[in-house]
Short mmCIF file of C-alpha atoms in Angstrom, two decimals:
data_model
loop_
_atom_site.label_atom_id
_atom_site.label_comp_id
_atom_site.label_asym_id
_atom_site.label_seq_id
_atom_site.Cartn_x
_atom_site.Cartn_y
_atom_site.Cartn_z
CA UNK A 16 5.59 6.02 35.02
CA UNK A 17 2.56 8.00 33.35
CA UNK A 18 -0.09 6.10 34.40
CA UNK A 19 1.66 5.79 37.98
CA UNK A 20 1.11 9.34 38.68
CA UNK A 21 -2.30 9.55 36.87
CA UNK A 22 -3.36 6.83 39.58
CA UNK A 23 -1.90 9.03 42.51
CA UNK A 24 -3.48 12.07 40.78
CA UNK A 25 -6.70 10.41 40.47
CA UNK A 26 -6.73 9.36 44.11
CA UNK A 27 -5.94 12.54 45.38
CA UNK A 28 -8.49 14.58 43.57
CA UNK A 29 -10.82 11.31 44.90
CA UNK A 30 -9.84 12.28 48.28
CA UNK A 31 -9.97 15.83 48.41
CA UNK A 32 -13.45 15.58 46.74
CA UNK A 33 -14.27 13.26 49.52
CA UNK A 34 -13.00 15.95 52.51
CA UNK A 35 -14.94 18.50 50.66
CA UNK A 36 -17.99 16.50 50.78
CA UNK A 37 -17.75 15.29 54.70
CA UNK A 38 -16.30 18.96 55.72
CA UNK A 39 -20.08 20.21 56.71
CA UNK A 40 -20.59 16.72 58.65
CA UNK A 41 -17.15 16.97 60.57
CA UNK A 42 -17.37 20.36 61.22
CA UNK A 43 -20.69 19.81 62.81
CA UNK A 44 -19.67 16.81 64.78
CA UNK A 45 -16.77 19.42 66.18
CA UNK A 46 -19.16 22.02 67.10
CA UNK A 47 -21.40 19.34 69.13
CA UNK A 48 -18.43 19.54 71.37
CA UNK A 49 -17.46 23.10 71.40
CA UNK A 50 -19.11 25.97 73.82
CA UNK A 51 -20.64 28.63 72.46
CA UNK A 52 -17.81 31.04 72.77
CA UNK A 53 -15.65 28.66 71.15
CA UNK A 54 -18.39 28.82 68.33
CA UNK A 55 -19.00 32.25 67.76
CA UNK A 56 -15.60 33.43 67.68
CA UNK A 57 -14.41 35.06 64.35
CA UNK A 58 -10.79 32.83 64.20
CA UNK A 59 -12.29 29.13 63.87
CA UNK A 60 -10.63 27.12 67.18
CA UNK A 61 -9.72 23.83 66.53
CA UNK A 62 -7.78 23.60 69.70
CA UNK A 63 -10.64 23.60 72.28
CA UNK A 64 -11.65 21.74 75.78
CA UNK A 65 -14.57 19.47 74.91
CA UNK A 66 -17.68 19.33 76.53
CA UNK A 67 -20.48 17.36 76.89
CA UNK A 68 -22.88 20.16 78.03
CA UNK A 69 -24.63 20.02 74.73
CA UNK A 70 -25.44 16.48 74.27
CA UNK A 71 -26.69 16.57 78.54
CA UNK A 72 -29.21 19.40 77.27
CA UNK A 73 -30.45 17.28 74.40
CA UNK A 74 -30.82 13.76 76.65
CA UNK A 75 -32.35 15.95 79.33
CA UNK A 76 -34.56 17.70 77.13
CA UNK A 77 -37.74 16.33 77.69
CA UNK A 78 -39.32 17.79 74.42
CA UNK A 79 -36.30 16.38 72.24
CA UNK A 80 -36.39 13.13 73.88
CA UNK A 81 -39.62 12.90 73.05
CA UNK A 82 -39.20 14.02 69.55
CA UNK A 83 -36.48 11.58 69.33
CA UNK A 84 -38.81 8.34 70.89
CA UNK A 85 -41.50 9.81 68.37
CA UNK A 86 -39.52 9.53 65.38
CA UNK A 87 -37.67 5.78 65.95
CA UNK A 88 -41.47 4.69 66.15
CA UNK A 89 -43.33 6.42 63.57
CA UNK A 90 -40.69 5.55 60.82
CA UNK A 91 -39.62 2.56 61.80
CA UNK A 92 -43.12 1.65 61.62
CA UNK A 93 -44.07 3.24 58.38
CA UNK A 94 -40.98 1.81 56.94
CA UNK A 95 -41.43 -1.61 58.43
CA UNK A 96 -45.25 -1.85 56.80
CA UNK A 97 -43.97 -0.26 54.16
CA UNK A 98 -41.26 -2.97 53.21
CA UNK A 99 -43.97 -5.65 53.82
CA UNK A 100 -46.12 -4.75 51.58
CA UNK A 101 -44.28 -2.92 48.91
CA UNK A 102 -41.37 -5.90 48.73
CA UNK A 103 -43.58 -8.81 47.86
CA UNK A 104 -45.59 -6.52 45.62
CA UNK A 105 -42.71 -5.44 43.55
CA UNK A 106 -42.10 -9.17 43.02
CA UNK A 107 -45.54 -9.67 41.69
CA UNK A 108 -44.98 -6.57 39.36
CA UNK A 109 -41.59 -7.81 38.12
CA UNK A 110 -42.91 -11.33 37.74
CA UNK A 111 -46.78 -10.95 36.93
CA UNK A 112 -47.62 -8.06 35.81
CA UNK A 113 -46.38 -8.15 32.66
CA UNK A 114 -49.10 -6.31 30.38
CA UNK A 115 -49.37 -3.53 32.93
CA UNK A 116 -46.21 -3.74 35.03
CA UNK A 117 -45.08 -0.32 33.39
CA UNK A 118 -48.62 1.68 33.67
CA UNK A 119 -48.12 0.47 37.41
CA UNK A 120 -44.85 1.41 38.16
CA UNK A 121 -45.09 4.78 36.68
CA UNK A 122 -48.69 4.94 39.20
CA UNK A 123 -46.39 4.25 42.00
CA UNK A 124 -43.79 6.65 40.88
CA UNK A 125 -45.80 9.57 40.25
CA UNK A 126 -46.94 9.52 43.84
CA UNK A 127 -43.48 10.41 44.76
CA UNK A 128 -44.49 13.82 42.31
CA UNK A 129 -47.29 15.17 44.49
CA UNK A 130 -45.10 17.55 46.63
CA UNK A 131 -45.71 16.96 50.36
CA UNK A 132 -48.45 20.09 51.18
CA UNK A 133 -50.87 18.51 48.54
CA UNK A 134 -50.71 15.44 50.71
CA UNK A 135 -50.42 17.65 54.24
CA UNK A 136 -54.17 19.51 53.84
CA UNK A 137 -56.47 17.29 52.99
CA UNK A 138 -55.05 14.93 55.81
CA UNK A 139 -55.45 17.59 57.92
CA UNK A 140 -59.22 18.11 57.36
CA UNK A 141 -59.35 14.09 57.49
CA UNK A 142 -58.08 13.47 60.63
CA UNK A 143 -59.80 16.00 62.29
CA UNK A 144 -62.98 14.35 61.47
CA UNK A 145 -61.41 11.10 62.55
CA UNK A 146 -59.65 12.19 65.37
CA UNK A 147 -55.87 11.03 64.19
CA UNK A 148 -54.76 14.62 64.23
CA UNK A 149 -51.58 15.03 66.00
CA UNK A 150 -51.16 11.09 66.99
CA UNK A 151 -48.33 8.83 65.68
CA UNK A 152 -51.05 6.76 64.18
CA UNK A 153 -51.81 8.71 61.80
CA UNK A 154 -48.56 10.22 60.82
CA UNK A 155 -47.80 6.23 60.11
CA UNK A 156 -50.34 6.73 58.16
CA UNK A 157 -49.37 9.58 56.08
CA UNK A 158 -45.48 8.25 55.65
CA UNK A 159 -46.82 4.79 54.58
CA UNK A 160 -47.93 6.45 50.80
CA UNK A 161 -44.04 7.72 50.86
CA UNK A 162 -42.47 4.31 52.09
CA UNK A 163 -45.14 2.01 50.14
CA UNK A 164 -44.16 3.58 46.97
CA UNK A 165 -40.28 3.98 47.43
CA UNK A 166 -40.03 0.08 48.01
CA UNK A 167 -41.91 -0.74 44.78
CA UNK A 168 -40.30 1.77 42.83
CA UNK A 169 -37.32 0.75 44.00
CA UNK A 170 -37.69 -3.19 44.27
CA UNK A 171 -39.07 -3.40 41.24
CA UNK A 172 -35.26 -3.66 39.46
CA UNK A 173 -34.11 -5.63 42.21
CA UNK A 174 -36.07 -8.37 41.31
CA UNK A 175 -35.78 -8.19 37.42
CA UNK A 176 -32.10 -8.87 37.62
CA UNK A 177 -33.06 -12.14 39.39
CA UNK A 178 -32.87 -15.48 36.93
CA UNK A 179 -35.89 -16.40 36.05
CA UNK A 180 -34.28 -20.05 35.81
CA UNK A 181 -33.36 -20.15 39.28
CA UNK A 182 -37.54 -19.78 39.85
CA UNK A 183 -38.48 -21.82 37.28
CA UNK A 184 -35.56 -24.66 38.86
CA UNK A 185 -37.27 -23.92 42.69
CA UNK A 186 -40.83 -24.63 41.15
CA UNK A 187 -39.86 -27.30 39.05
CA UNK A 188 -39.00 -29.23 42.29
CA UNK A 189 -42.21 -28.74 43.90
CA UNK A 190 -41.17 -25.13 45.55
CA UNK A 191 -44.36 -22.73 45.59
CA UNK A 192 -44.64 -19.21 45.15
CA UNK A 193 -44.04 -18.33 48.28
CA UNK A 194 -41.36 -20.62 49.02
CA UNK A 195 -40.01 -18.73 46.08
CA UNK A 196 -39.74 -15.32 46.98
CA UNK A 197 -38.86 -16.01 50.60
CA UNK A 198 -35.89 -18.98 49.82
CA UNK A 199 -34.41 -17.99 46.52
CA UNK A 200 -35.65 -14.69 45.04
CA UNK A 201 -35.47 -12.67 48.25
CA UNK A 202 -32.02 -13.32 49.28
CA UNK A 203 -30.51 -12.84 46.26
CA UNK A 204 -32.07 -9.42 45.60
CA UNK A 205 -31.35 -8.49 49.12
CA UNK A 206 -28.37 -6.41 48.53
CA UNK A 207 -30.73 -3.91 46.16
CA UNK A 208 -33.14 -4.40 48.30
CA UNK A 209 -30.55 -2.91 51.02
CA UNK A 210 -30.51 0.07 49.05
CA UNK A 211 -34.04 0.85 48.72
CA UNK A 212 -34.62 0.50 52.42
CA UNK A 213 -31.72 2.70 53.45
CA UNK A 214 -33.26 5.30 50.92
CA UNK A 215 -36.68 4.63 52.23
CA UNK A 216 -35.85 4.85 55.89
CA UNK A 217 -33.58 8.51 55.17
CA UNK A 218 -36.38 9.97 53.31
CA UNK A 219 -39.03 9.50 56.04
CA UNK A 220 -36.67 10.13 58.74
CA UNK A 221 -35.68 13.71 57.94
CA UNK A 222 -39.31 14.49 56.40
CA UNK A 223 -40.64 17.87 58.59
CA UNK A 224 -43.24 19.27 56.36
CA UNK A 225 -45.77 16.24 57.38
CA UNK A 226 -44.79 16.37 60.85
CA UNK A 227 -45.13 20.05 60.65
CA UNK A 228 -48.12 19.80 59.63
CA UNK A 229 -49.77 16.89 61.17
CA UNK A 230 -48.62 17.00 64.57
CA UNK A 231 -48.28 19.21 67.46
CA UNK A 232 -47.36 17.59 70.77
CA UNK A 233 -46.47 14.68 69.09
CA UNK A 234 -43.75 16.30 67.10
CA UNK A 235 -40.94 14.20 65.42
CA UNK A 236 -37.62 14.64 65.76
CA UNK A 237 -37.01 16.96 62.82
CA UNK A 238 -39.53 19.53 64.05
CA UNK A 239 -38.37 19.39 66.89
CA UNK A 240 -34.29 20.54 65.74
CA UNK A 241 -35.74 22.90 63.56
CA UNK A 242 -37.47 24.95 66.66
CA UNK A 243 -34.27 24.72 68.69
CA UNK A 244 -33.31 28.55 66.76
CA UNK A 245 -35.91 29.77 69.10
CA UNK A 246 -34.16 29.08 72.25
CA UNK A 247 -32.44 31.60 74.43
CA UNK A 248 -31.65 35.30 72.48
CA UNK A 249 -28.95 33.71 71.13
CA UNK A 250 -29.04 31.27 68.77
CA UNK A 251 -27.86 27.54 70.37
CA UNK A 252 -25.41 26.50 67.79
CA UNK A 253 -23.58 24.13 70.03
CA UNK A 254 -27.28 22.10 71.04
CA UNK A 255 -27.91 22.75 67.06
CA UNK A 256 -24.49 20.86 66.52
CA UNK A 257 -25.82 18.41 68.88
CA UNK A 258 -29.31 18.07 67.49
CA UNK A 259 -28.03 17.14 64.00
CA UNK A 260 -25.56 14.38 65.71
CA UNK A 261 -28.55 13.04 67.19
CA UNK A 262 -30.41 12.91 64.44
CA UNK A 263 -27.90 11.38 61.91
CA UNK A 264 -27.13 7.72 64.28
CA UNK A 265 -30.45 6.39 63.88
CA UNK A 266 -29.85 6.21 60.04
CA UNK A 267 -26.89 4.94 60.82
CA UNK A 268 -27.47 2.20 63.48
CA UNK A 269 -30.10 1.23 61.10
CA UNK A 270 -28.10 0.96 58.17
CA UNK A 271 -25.36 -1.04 60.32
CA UNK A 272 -28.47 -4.00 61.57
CA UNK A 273 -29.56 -3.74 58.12
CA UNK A 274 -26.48 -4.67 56.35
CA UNK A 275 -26.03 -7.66 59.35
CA UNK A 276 -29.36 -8.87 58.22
CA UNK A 277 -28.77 -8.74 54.73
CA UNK A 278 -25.72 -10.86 54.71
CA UNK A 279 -27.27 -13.73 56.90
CA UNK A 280 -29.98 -13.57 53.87
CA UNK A 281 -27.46 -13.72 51.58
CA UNK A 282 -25.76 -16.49 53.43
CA UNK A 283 -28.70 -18.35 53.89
CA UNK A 284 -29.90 -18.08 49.76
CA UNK A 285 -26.25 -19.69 49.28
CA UNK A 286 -26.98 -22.46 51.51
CA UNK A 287 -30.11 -22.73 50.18
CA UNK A 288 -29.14 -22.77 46.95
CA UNK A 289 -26.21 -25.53 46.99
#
C-alpha cells in the first residue's frame, strides 16, 4: 500500500513539474488568440472570444513572411549540408581515427566555444569584400561551422555504440565501406542520430545574433519577432503571441518528417539485416 501511493505521489509531482514547464508555452499559445484588451487586463481572462486577427497580421505581413521563407531555407540548408558532411565524417572518426579521434573531436567541440560575435565580425568584413553581405548564401555559410560541428560532436557516440561485428559480418561478405555506413551502420544509429539533428536544426533555427548581424533585408525569422516590440506605441503582445507560434511549428513539423524517416531507416536496417 506504501509503494502504491509513492507511485501516485511520484506521478503527480511528474505532472505538475510537467504543467510548470509547458505553462509559458500554453499561455503563449492562449494569447495568440486573445485581443489586446483581453491581454493587458490586470485579472488574467481565460474566458475570451478567439480571434484570428493576429495570425492574419503575421500571414499578411509581408516582412514576416519573408522572414519566415528566409529562415525554412537558410537552415534547412545549413542543416541539410551540415548532416552530409558531418554524419559520414563522424563515422570515419568513430571508426578510423583512432590515434587522433579525441584531439579531433575536442577541435570540433571547441568551435561550439567561440561565442557567436567572434564569428559575426570578421564575417562581416569578409563578405563585404565578397559581396555575400546580407544574402542567404552566405548566412548558409556562417550556420554551416554551427551545424557541421553539432553533427560530429554529436554523431560521434552514435556510431560507437554500433557493433563493430555487425561491420566486420557486412565486409566479410563482400559489403564495402560505403555499403556499410549506408545499409547497416546508418540505420541502426539513426535514432541518435534523430537526436543530434533535432538539436542541430533548434539551435540554428532560433540563432538571431548571426542574422543580426549578417543580414539586413534578408532577415530571418528570429530578427524579424524580435523587432515586432517596435510596432504601434503599444507593444503587440497578441502578434508577439503569434510570432512565437509561428516560429515554434517548423521545429516541430520537422521533428514529426524526421522521426517518419527515421523509422523507415530503421525498418529498412531490420530488413536488411535478416
Amino acid at each position: 500500500m506504501g509503494s502504491l501511493i509513492l507511485r501516485y505521489t511520484a506521478r503527480l509531482v511528474l505532472a505538475l513539474l510537467v504543467l510548470v514547464a509547458l505553462m509559458p508555452i500554453l499561455w503563449t499559445a492562449l494569447g495568440a488568440f486573445k485581443e489586446l484588451r483581453d491581454i493587458v487586463t490586470p485579472t488574467p481572462r481565460l474566458v475570451f472570444t478567439p480571434t484570428l486577427e493576429n495570425f492574419r497580421f503575421i500571414l499578411s505581413n509581408p516582412i514576416i513572411r519573408d522572414g519566415l521563407l528566409n529562415s525554412v531555407i537558410v537552415v534547412t540548408a545549413a542543416v541539410g549540408i551540415g548532416a552530409v558532411l558531418g554524419i559520414p565524417a563522424a563515422h570515419t572518426l568513430a571508426r578510423h581515427a583512432r590515434k587522433w579521434g579525441d584531439d579531433a573531436q575536442f577541435f570540433v567541440l571547441s568551435l561550439r566555444f567561440m561565442p557567436p560575435v567572434a564569428i559575426a565580425i570578421p564575417f562581416i568584413a569578409i563578405y563585404l569584400d565578397l559581396g555575400l553581405y546580407d544574402t542567404l548564401f552566405g548566412l548558409i555559410l556562417v550556420y554551416l561551422v554551427t551545424t557541421i560541428s553539432t553533427m560530429i560532436w554529436l554523431s560521434v557516440p552514435a556510431f560507437e555504440r554500433v557493433p563493430r561485428e555487425i561491420e566486420e559480418a557486412a565486409q566479410m561478405e563482400g559489403c564495402t565501406d560505403a555499403e556499410v555506413f549506408w545499409r547497416f551502420s546508418l540505420p541502426i544509429a539513426a535514432p541518435s542520430l534523430f537526436g543530434a539533428l533535432v538539436f542541430t536544426f533548434v539551435l540554428v533555427w532560433n540563432e538571431l545574433l548571426l542574422a543580426l548581424t549578417l543580414a539586413a533585408k534578408n532577415a530571418t525569422l528570429p530578427v524579424v519577432a524580435a523587432s515586432i516590440t517596435s510596432l504601434g506605441k503599444e507593444i503587440p503582445w497578441g502578434v508577439i503571441n503569434a510570432a512565437t507560434v509561428v516560429l515554434v511549428l517548423p521545429p516541430l513539423v520537422f521533428i514529426g518528417l524526421l522521426m517518419g524517416m527515421i523509422n523507415s531507416m530503421v525498418r529498412a536496417g531490420g530488413r536488411a539485416k535478416g
